[in-house]
DNA sequence: ATGTGC
């Protein structure tokens, strides 16, 4: 009796050693090689019936291997990605298409689409829309859960707030930077802080204090608060055509949402150890598990928290201006929704994509010095009723710091009479695709209703200073 | 995206 006999049975790895050990004991007990081999075949065929005795260790190892193989089979990627439509393909880098292809190979994926602002992200590309069946992918939503836009249009002429006034308001009523919150005495309350969901999970309870301090702040990266002129060519929601003063903000769920995203993507990865490495960051949570339900609850709360951030920023500003907005629009662009697609309910992930159901209003910003658009969705089915969430990056942050001359950046702002508070060269307009081209690539997804031109922009100071 | 990090 030796390893070759055992290997012939199809045993692999550590199981061979375990089988040999057991075989030696049976040989000592007087059994023939043929008898032992037939016993081993019995263990292989039904390891669950050998919980005790000389074959117990081998049986346990076989069972563990079986479970792992089943997990692997469940998580196996399709050999080929499902088909999906791409808007503005000529504007999209190959890496983003490769990431979308991987996403469309997941066993849980059903329908997908790529928006014209798409670029590479963690897991699902930014600008990716993905419908899955009964499962949610934390990195299909993104790190900044609930990242969103809000526009307030005031029934006041664009010239009624000068640059100096706008700078003062932005400095007084907005807060930027990683880790930054409002001082205790400056904080405002919001009902979102009383949501019972905060008490439903230890993680959420733990993050409540941070959420309290950061409510009504704007964070870092591409987040902004800006005053500008809003041009409305045709009446909308009772607002007459005209050129108005307006406030546009881009903010998310801050440290709270980031910690939720990190926690649940690590959890998802740990639950899918057999997932192909190329799809590691696309690990999902089944919605019929406790983990999936917990993520859904935390994600929903993060989304509401992010919208509350905007409400507070706009509320502070409206009070300071003494104006009530004549038109208010907001939308989340990093979130998952339950949505009926072709008669079936799927989980639709939009990671940097604007919901664009028929008639639904949304906001698509360009850059710190380029126009933002008020749009109305056309409910295009192949896009899963979506549109781009912005212009999309043309180059990464490090590439932008190398490639863009500071003088060119400043000239771009000067030509458009944009005053910038904070803001790094990694967010320069030249780092983004031309938003006009991105809008032109999705005329079948959204109709443009109005245009916002930034004039005084506040962003996080970042690594560079203008 | 975030006062972080396989």
Coordinates of C-alpha atoms (C1' of nucleotides) in Angstrom, one line a residue:
Chain A
X1 CA 0.0 0.0 0.0
X2 CA 1.6 3.3 -1.1
X3 CA 0.8 6.8 -2.3
X4 CA 0.4 5.7 -5.9
X5 CA -2.5 3.4 -5.0
X6 CA -4.1 6.2 -3.1
X7 CA -3.5 8.8 -5.8
X8 CA -5.2 6.5 -8.3
X9 CA -8.4 6.9 -6.3
X10 CA -8.3 10.5 -7.2
X11 CA -7.4 11.8 -3.8
X12 CA -5.3 15.0 -3.7
X13 CA -3.2 17.2 -1.4
X14 CA -3.3 16.5 2.3
X15 CA -6.1 13.8 1.8
X16 CA -3.4 11.4 0.4
X17 CA -1.5 11.5 3.7
X18 CA -4.6 11.1 5.7
X19 CA -5.7 8.1 3.6
X20 CA -2.2 6.5 4.0
X21 CA -2.3 6.8 7.7
X22 CA -5.7 5.2 7.9
X23 CA -4.6 2.5 5.4
X24 CA -1.6 1.6 7.5
X25 CA -3.8 1.1 10.5
X26 CA -6.1 -1.2 8.5
X27 CA -3.1 -3.1 7.1
X28 CA -2.0 -3.7 10.7
X29 CA -5.5 -5.0 11.5
X30 CA -4.9 -7.6 8.8
X31 CA -6.9 -6.3 5.8
X32 CA -5.7 -6.8 2.2
X33 CA -4.8 -3.9 -0.1
X34 CA -7.9 -4.5 -2.2
X35 CA -10.1 -4.5 0.9
X36 CA -8.5 -1.2 2.0
X37 CA -8.9 0.4 -1.4
X38 CA -12.5 -0.5 -1.5
X39 CA -13.0 0.9 2.0
X40 CA -11.3 4.1 0.9
X41 CA -13.6 4.3 -2.1
X42 CA -16.5 4.0 0.3
X43 CA -15.2 6.9 2.3
X44 CA -14.9 9.0 -0.8
X45 CA -18.4 8.2 -2.0
X46 CA -20.0 9.1 1.3
X47 CA -17.6 10.9 3.7
X48 CA -20.5 12.1 5.9
X49 CA -21.1 8.5 7.1
X50 CA -17.5 8.3 8.5
X51 CA -17.7 10.8 11.3
X52 CA -16.0 8.3 13.7
X53 CA -13.3 5.6 13.4
X54 CA -10.0 5.4 11.5
X55 CA -11.3 7.2 8.5
X56 CA -12.8 10.2 10.4
X57 CA -9.9 12.6 9.7
X58 CA -10.0 11.8 6.0
X59 CA -13.7 12.1 5.8
X60 CA -13.7 15.5 7.5
X61 CA -11.0 16.7 5.1
X62 CA -13.0 15.4 2.1
X63 CA -16.2 17.2 3.4
X64 CA -14.3 20.4 3.8
X65 CA -12.9 20.1 0.2
X66 CA -16.4 19.4 -1.1
X67 CA -17.8 22.5 0.6
X68 CA -15.0 24.6 -0.8
X69 CA -15.6 23.2 -4.3
X70 CA -19.3 23.9 -4.1
X71 CA -18.6 27.5 -3.0
X72 CA -16.2 27.8 -5.9
X73 CA -18.9 26.5 -8.3
X74 CA -21.5 28.9 -6.9
X75 CA -19.1 31.9 -7.4
X76 CA -17.7 30.8 -10.7
X77 CA -17.7 33.6 -13.3
X78 CA -19.4 33.1 -16.6
X79 CA -16.9 32.2 -19.4
X80 CA -18.1 35.3 -21.3
X81 CA -19.6 38.6 -20.1
X82 CA -23.3 39.2 -20.7
X83 CA -23.9 41.8 -23.4
X84 CA -24.5 45.4 -22.3
X85 CA -24.9 48.8 -24.0
X86 CA -22.2 51.5 -23.8
X87 CA -22.9 55.2 -24.3
X88 CA -20.1 57.3 -25.7
X89 CA -17.7 54.3 -26.2
X90 CA -15.1 56.6 -27.9
X91 CA -14.9 58.6 -24.6
X92 CA -14.2 55.5 -22.4
X93 CA -10.8 54.1 -21.5
X94 CA -10.2 50.4 -22.1
X95 CA -9.7 49.7 -18.3
X96 CA -13.3 50.8 -17.5
X97 CA -14.7 48.4 -20.2
X98 CA -12.6 45.6 -18.9
X99 CA -14.0 46.2 -15.4
X100 CA -17.5 46.2 -16.7
X101 CA -16.9 43.0 -18.6
X102 CA -15.8 41.4 -15.4
X103 CA -18.9 42.6 -13.6
X104 CA -21.0 41.1 -16.4
X105 CA -19.4 37.7 -15.8
X106 CA -20.6 37.5 -12.2
X107 CA -23.2 34.7 -11.7
X108 CA -25.6 37.3 -10.0
X109 CA -25.4 39.8 -12.9
X110 CA -28.4 40.1 -15.2
X111 CA -28.3 43.5 -17.1
X112 CA -25.7 46.2 -17.3
X113 CA -24.9 49.5 -19.0
X114 CA -22.0 51.9 -19.2
X115 CA -22.4 55.7 -19.1
X116 CA -20.2 58.0 -21.2
X117 CA -18.4 59.4 -18.2
X118 CA -17.1 56.0 -17.3
X119 CA -13.6 55.5 -15.9
X120 CA -11.8 53.0 -13.7
X121 CA -12.8 52.5 -10.1
X122 CA -12.6 49.9 -7.4
X123 CA -14.7 46.9 -8.6
X124 CA -17.4 48.3 -10.8
X125 CA -16.2 51.2 -12.9
X126 CA -17.4 54.7 -12.1
X127 CA -20.3 55.2 -14.6
X128 CA -21.3 51.6 -14.4
X129 CA -24.9 50.5 -13.9
X130 CA -25.5 46.9 -12.9
X131 CA -28.7 44.9 -12.2
X132 CA -28.2 41.8 -10.1
X133 CA -30.6 39.2 -8.8
X134 CA -31.2 39.2 -5.0
X135 CA -27.7 40.3 -4.2
X136 CA -25.9 43.6 -3.5
X137 CA -22.3 44.4 -4.2
X138 CA -20.9 47.0 -1.7
X139 CA -18.3 48.2 -4.3
X140 CA -21.0 48.2 -6.9
X141 CA -22.4 51.2 -4.9
X142 CA -19.0 52.6 -4.1
X143 CA -17.0 53.9 -1.2
X144 CA -19.0 57.1 -0.9
X145 CA -22.4 55.6 -0.4
X146 CA -25.2 58.0 -1.3
X147 CA -22.9 60.6 -3.0
X148 CA -25.3 63.1 -4.4
X149 CA -26.1 66.5 -6.0
X150 CA -28.4 69.3 -5.0
X151 CA -29.4 72.5 -6.7
X152 CA -31.2 75.5 -5.3
X153 CA -32.4 78.1 -7.8
X154 CA -33.3 81.4 -6.1
X155 CA -35.9 83.7 -7.6
X156 CA -33.2 86.4 -7.6
X157 CA -31.1 87.8 -10.5
X158 CA -27.7 86.2 -10.9
X159 CA -26.1 89.6 -10.2
X160 CA -27.7 89.9 -6.8
X161 CA -24.8 88.2 -5.0
X162 CA -21.3 89.5 -5.8
X163 CA -18.1 87.5 -5.6
X164 CA -17.2 88.8 -2.2
X165 CA -20.6 88.0 -0.8
X166 CA -20.4 84.5 -2.2
X167 CA -16.9 83.9 -0.8
X168 CA -18.1 85.0 2.6
X169 CA -21.2 82.7 2.6
X170 CA -19.2 79.7 1.4
X171 CA -16.5 80.2 4.0
X172 CA -19.0 80.7 6.8
X173 CA -21.6 78.0 6.0
X174 CA -19.6 75.1 4.4
X175 CA -16.9 72.9 5.8
X176 CA -14.4 70.9 3.7
X177 CA -11.7 68.3 4.3
X178 CA -11.2 64.7 5.4
X179 CA -12.1 64.2 9.0
X180 CA -13.7 67.7 9.2
X181 CA -16.9 68.3 11.1
X182 CA -18.8 71.2 12.6
X183 CA -17.8 72.5 16.0
X184 CA -20.3 71.4 18.7
X185 CA -21.9 74.8 19.0
X186 CA -22.3 75.2 15.2
X187 CA -24.1 71.9 14.7
X188 CA -27.7 71.7 13.5
X189 CA -30.1 68.9 14.2
X190 CA -31.7 66.8 11.5
X191 CA -34.3 64.0 11.8
X192 CA -32.0 61.6 10.0
X193 CA -30.0 61.4 13.2
X194 CA -33.0 60.0 15.1
X195 CA -33.6 57.2 12.6
X196 CA -34.1 53.9 14.6
X197 CA -31.7 52.2 12.2
X198 CA -28.7 53.8 14.1
X199 CA -29.6 51.5 17.0
X200 CA -30.1 48.4 14.9
X201 CA -26.4 47.5 14.3
X202 CA -23.4 47.9 16.5
X203 CA -21.5 49.4 13.6
X204 CA -24.1 52.1 13.1
X205 CA -24.3 52.9 16.8
X206 CA -20.5 53.3 16.8
X207 CA -20.6 55.7 13.9
X208 CA -23.4 57.9 15.2
X209 CA -21.2 60.4 16.9
X210 CA -19.1 60.9 13.8
X211 CA -22.2 61.3 11.8
X212 CA -23.5 63.9 14.2
X213 CA -20.3 66.0 13.9
X214 CA -20.1 65.7 10.1
X215 CA -23.7 66.4 9.2
X216 CA -23.9 69.4 6.8
X217 CA -20.3 69.1 5.6
X218 CA -18.8 68.5 2.2
X219 CA -15.6 66.4 2.6
X220 CA -12.8 66.3 0.0
X221 CA -11.9 65.0 -3.4
X222 CA -14.4 66.1 -6.1
X223 CA -16.9 67.4 -3.6
X224 CA -17.9 71.1 -3.9
X225 CA -20.3 73.9 -3.0
X226 CA -20.6 76.6 -5.6
X227 CA -22.6 79.7 -6.4
X228 CA -23.3 80.5 -10.0
X229 CA -25.8 81.5 -12.6
X230 CA -28.6 79.2 -13.6
X231 CA -30.1 79.6 -17.1
X232 CA -33.6 78.3 -17.7
X233 CA -34.7 78.6 -21.3
X234 CA -38.3 77.3 -20.7
X235 CA -40.6 77.4 -17.6
X236 CA -40.1 74.6 -15.2
X237 CA -42.1 73.7 -12.0
X238 CA -43.6 77.2 -12.0
X239 CA -40.3 79.0 -12.5
X240 CA -40.3 81.4 -15.4
X241 CA -37.5 81.3 -18.0
X242 CA -34.6 83.5 -16.9
X243 CA -31.1 83.7 -15.5
X244 CA -31.0 83.2 -11.8
X245 CA -28.7 83.0 -8.8
X246 CA -28.2 79.4 -7.8
X247 CA -26.3 77.1 -5.4
X248 CA -25.0 73.7 -6.5
X249 CA -23.5 71.1 -4.1
X250 CA -21.8 67.7 -4.5
X251 CA -21.4 65.8 -1.2
X252 CA -21.7 62.3 0.2
X253 CA -22.0 60.3 3.4
X254 CA -18.6 61.4 4.7
X255 CA -16.7 59.2 7.2
X256 CA -19.9 57.4 8.2
X257 CA -20.6 56.0 4.7
X258 CA -17.0 55.3 4.0
X259 CA -16.7 53.1 7.1
X260 CA -20.0 51.3 6.2
X261 CA -18.6 50.6 2.7
X262 CA -15.3 49.3 4.0
X263 CA -16.9 47.1 6.6
X264 CA -19.3 45.4 4.3
X265 CA -17.0 45.0 1.3
X266 CA -14.5 43.2 3.6
X267 CA -17.4 41.1 4.9
X268 CA -18.5 40.3 1.3
X269 CA -15.0 39.3 0.4
X270 CA -14.7 37.0 3.4
X271 CA -17.9 35.3 2.4
X272 CA -16.6 34.6 -1.1
X273 CA -13.1 33.3 -0.6
X274 CA -13.3 31.3 -3.8
X275 CA -14.3 34.2 -6.1
X276 CA -11.9 34.7 -9.0
X277 CA -9.3 37.3 -8.1
X278 CA -10.2 39.5 -11.0
X279 CA -13.6 40.0 -9.4
X280 CA -12.5 40.2 -5.8
X281 CA -13.7 43.8 -5.4
X282 CA -17.1 42.8 -6.8
X283 CA -17.9 40.4 -3.9
X284 CA -21.6 40.5 -3.0
X285 CA -24.0 39.9 -0.2
X286 CA -27.1 37.8 -0.7
X287 CA -30.2 39.8 0.3
X288 CA -31.7 36.8 2.0
X289 CA -28.8 36.7 4.5
X290 CA -28.5 38.8 7.7
X291 CA -25.3 40.3 6.2
X292 CA -27.1 41.4 3.1
X293 CA -30.0 42.9 5.0
X294 CA -27.6 44.7 7.3
X295 CA -25.8 46.3 4.4
X296 CA -29.1 47.3 2.8
X297 CA -30.1 49.0 6.0
X298 CA -26.7 50.7 6.4
X299 CA -26.6 51.7 2.7
X300 CA -30.1 53.2 2.9
X301 CA -29.2 55.2 6.0
X302 CA -26.0 56.4 4.4
X303 CA -28.0 57.6 1.4
X304 CA -30.5 59.5 3.6
X305 CA -27.6 60.9 5.6
X306 CA -25.9 62.2 2.4
X307 CA -29.1 63.9 1.3
X308 CA -29.4 65.5 4.7
X309 CA -25.9 66.9 4.3
X310 CA -27.1 68.8 1.3
X311 CA -30.3 69.9 3.0
X312 CA -28.3 71.4 5.8
X313 CA -25.9 73.2 3.5
X314 CA -28.7 74.6 1.4
X315 CA -30.7 75.4 4.5
X316 CA -27.9 77.4 6.1
X317 CA -27.4 79.3 2.8
X318 CA -31.0 80.0 2.2
X319 CA -31.3 81.4 5.7
X320 CA -28.2 83.6 5.3
X321 CA -29.4 84.8 1.9
X322 CA -33.0 85.4 3.2
X323 CA -34.2 83.5 0.1
X324 CA -36.5 80.5 -0.3
X325 CA -35.4 78.4 -3.3
X326 CA -37.9 78.7 -6.2
X327 CA -36.6 75.4 -7.6
X328 CA -34.9 72.6 -5.7
X329 CA -33.5 69.4 -7.3
X330 CA -31.4 66.6 -5.8
X331 CA -30.4 63.1 -6.8
X332 CA -28.1 60.3 -5.5
X333 CA -25.7 58.9 -7.9
X334 CA -23.9 56.2 -5.8
X335 CA -26.5 53.8 -4.6
X336 CA -28.5 50.6 -5.2
X337 CA -32.2 50.6 -5.9
X338 CA -34.8 47.8 -6.1
X339 CA -36.1 48.3 -9.7
X340 CA -38.4 46.3 -12.0
X341 CA -36.5 45.5 -15.2
X342 CA -38.4 43.7 -17.9
X343 CA -41.0 42.6 -15.4
X344 CA -38.5 41.3 -12.8
X345 CA -37.3 43.0 -9.7
X346 CA -33.5 43.4 -9.7
X347 CA -31.0 45.3 -7.5
X348 CA -29.8 48.1 -9.8
X349 CA -26.5 49.5 -8.7
X350 CA -25.6 52.9 -10.0
X351 CA -22.0 53.7 -9.2
X352 CA -21.6 57.2 -10.5
X353 CA -24.7 57.2 -12.6
X354 CA -27.8 59.5 -12.4
X355 CA -31.3 57.9 -12.1
X356 CA -33.1 58.9 -15.3
X357 CA -36.6 57.4 -15.2
X358 CA -39.0 59.0 -17.5
X359 CA -39.7 62.6 -16.2
X360 CA -37.2 62.3 -13.3
X361 CA -35.1 65.4 -12.7
X362 CA -31.3 65.0 -12.2
X363 CA -28.1 67.0 -12.1
X364 CA -25.0 66.3 -14.1
X365 CA -22.0 68.6 -13.2
X366 CA -19.0 69.2 -15.4
X367 CA -16.0 70.5 -13.4
X368 CA -15.1 73.4 -11.2
X369 CA -15.3 75.8 -14.2
X370 CA -17.5 73.9 -16.6
X371 CA -21.3 73.9 -16.8
X372 CA -23.6 71.6 -14.8
X373 CA -26.9 70.5 -16.4
X374 CA -30.4 70.1 -15.0
X375 CA -31.7 67.1 -16.9
X376 CA -35.0 65.2 -17.3
X377 CA -34.8 61.4 -17.7
X378 CA -36.2 59.7 -20.7
X379 CA -36.5 56.2 -19.1
X380 CA -34.3 54.5 -21.7
X381 CA -34.7 50.8 -20.8
X382 CA -31.2 49.6 -21.9
X383 CA -29.6 52.1 -19.7
X384 CA -31.7 50.8 -16.8
X385 CA -33.1 54.3 -16.8
X386 CA -29.8 56.0 -16.1
X387 CA -27.4 58.7 -17.3
X388 CA -23.9 59.9 -16.5
X389 CA -23.2 61.5 -13.1
X390 CA -20.8 64.1 -14.5
X391 CA -18.1 64.6 -17.1
X392 CA -16.0 61.8 -15.8
X393 CA -12.2 61.8 -15.3
X394 CA -10.0 62.0 -18.3
X395 CA -6.9 61.3 -16.2
X396 CA -6.2 60.1 -12.7
X397 CA -5.2 62.4 -9.9
X398 CA -1.5 61.7 -10.1
X399 CA -1.5 62.0 -13.9
X400 CA -3.3 65.3 -13.6
X401 CA -0.7 66.7 -11.3
X402 CA 2.0 65.8 -13.8
X403 CA 0.3 66.7 -17.0
X404 CA -1.5 69.9 -16.3
X405 CA 0.4 73.2 -16.0
X406 CA -0.7 75.4 -13.2
X407 CA -0.8 78.4 -15.5
X408 CA -3.2 76.6 -17.9
X409 CA -5.4 75.7 -15.0
X410 CA -5.5 79.3 -13.7
X411 CA -6.1 80.6 -17.2
X412 CA -9.1 78.3 -17.7
X413 CA -10.6 79.6 -14.5
X414 CA -9.8 83.3 -15.4
X415 CA -11.4 83.0 -18.9
X416 CA -14.6 81.9 -17.2
X417 CA -14.4 84.3 -14.3
X418 CA -14.4 81.5 -11.8
X419 CA -13.2 82.2 -8.3
X420 CA -11.9 79.1 -6.5
X421 CA -11.5 78.6 -2.8
X422 CA -9.3 75.5 -2.1
X423 CA -9.3 73.0 -4.9
X424 CA -6.3 71.1 -6.2
X425 CA -4.9 70.7 -9.7
X426 CA -6.0 67.1 -9.5
X427 CA -9.5 68.5 -9.9
X428 CA -8.6 71.0 -12.7
X429 CA -11.1 71.1 -15.5
X430 CA -8.4 69.7 -17.8
X431 CA -8.4 66.5 -15.8
X432 CA -12.0 65.9 -16.9
X433 CA -13.7 64.9 -20.1
X434 CA -15.5 67.7 -22.0
X435 CA -18.9 67.7 -20.4
X436 CA -20.5 69.0 -23.6
X437 CA -19.3 65.8 -25.4
X438 CA -20.5 63.6 -22.5
X439 CA -23.9 65.2 -22.6
X440 CA -24.0 64.9 -26.4
X441 CA -23.4 61.2 -26.1
X442 CA -26.6 60.6 -24.0
X443 CA -29.3 62.6 -25.7
X444 CA -31.4 59.5 -25.8
X445 CA -31.1 59.1 -22.0
X446 CA -31.8 62.7 -20.8
X447 CA -33.2 66.0 -22.0
X448 CA -31.3 69.1 -20.9
X449 CA -33.7 71.6 -19.2
X450 CA -31.2 74.2 -17.8
X451 CA -27.6 75.0 -17.4
X452 CA -25.6 76.2 -14.4
X453 CA -22.3 78.1 -14.7
X454 CA -20.1 78.1 -11.6
X455 CA -18.8 81.4 -10.5
X456 CA -17.5 81.0 -6.9
X457 CA -16.5 77.5 -6.1
X458 CA -15.3 76.0 -2.8
X459 CA -13.6 72.6 -2.6
X460 CA -11.2 71.0 -0.1
X461 CA -7.7 72.6 -0.2
X462 CA -6.2 69.1 -1.0
X463 CA -2.5 68.8 -1.6
X464 CA -2.2 72.0 -3.8
X465 CA -3.3 75.5 -3.3
X466 CA -4.1 78.0 -5.9
Chain B
dA1 C1' -14.3 58.8 -1.1
dT2 C1' -12.0 58.5 3.8
dG3 C1' -8.0 61.2 9.0
dT4 C1' -7.2 55.0 5.6
dG5 C1' -3.9 50.9 4.7
dC6 C1' -4.0 42.6 2.9

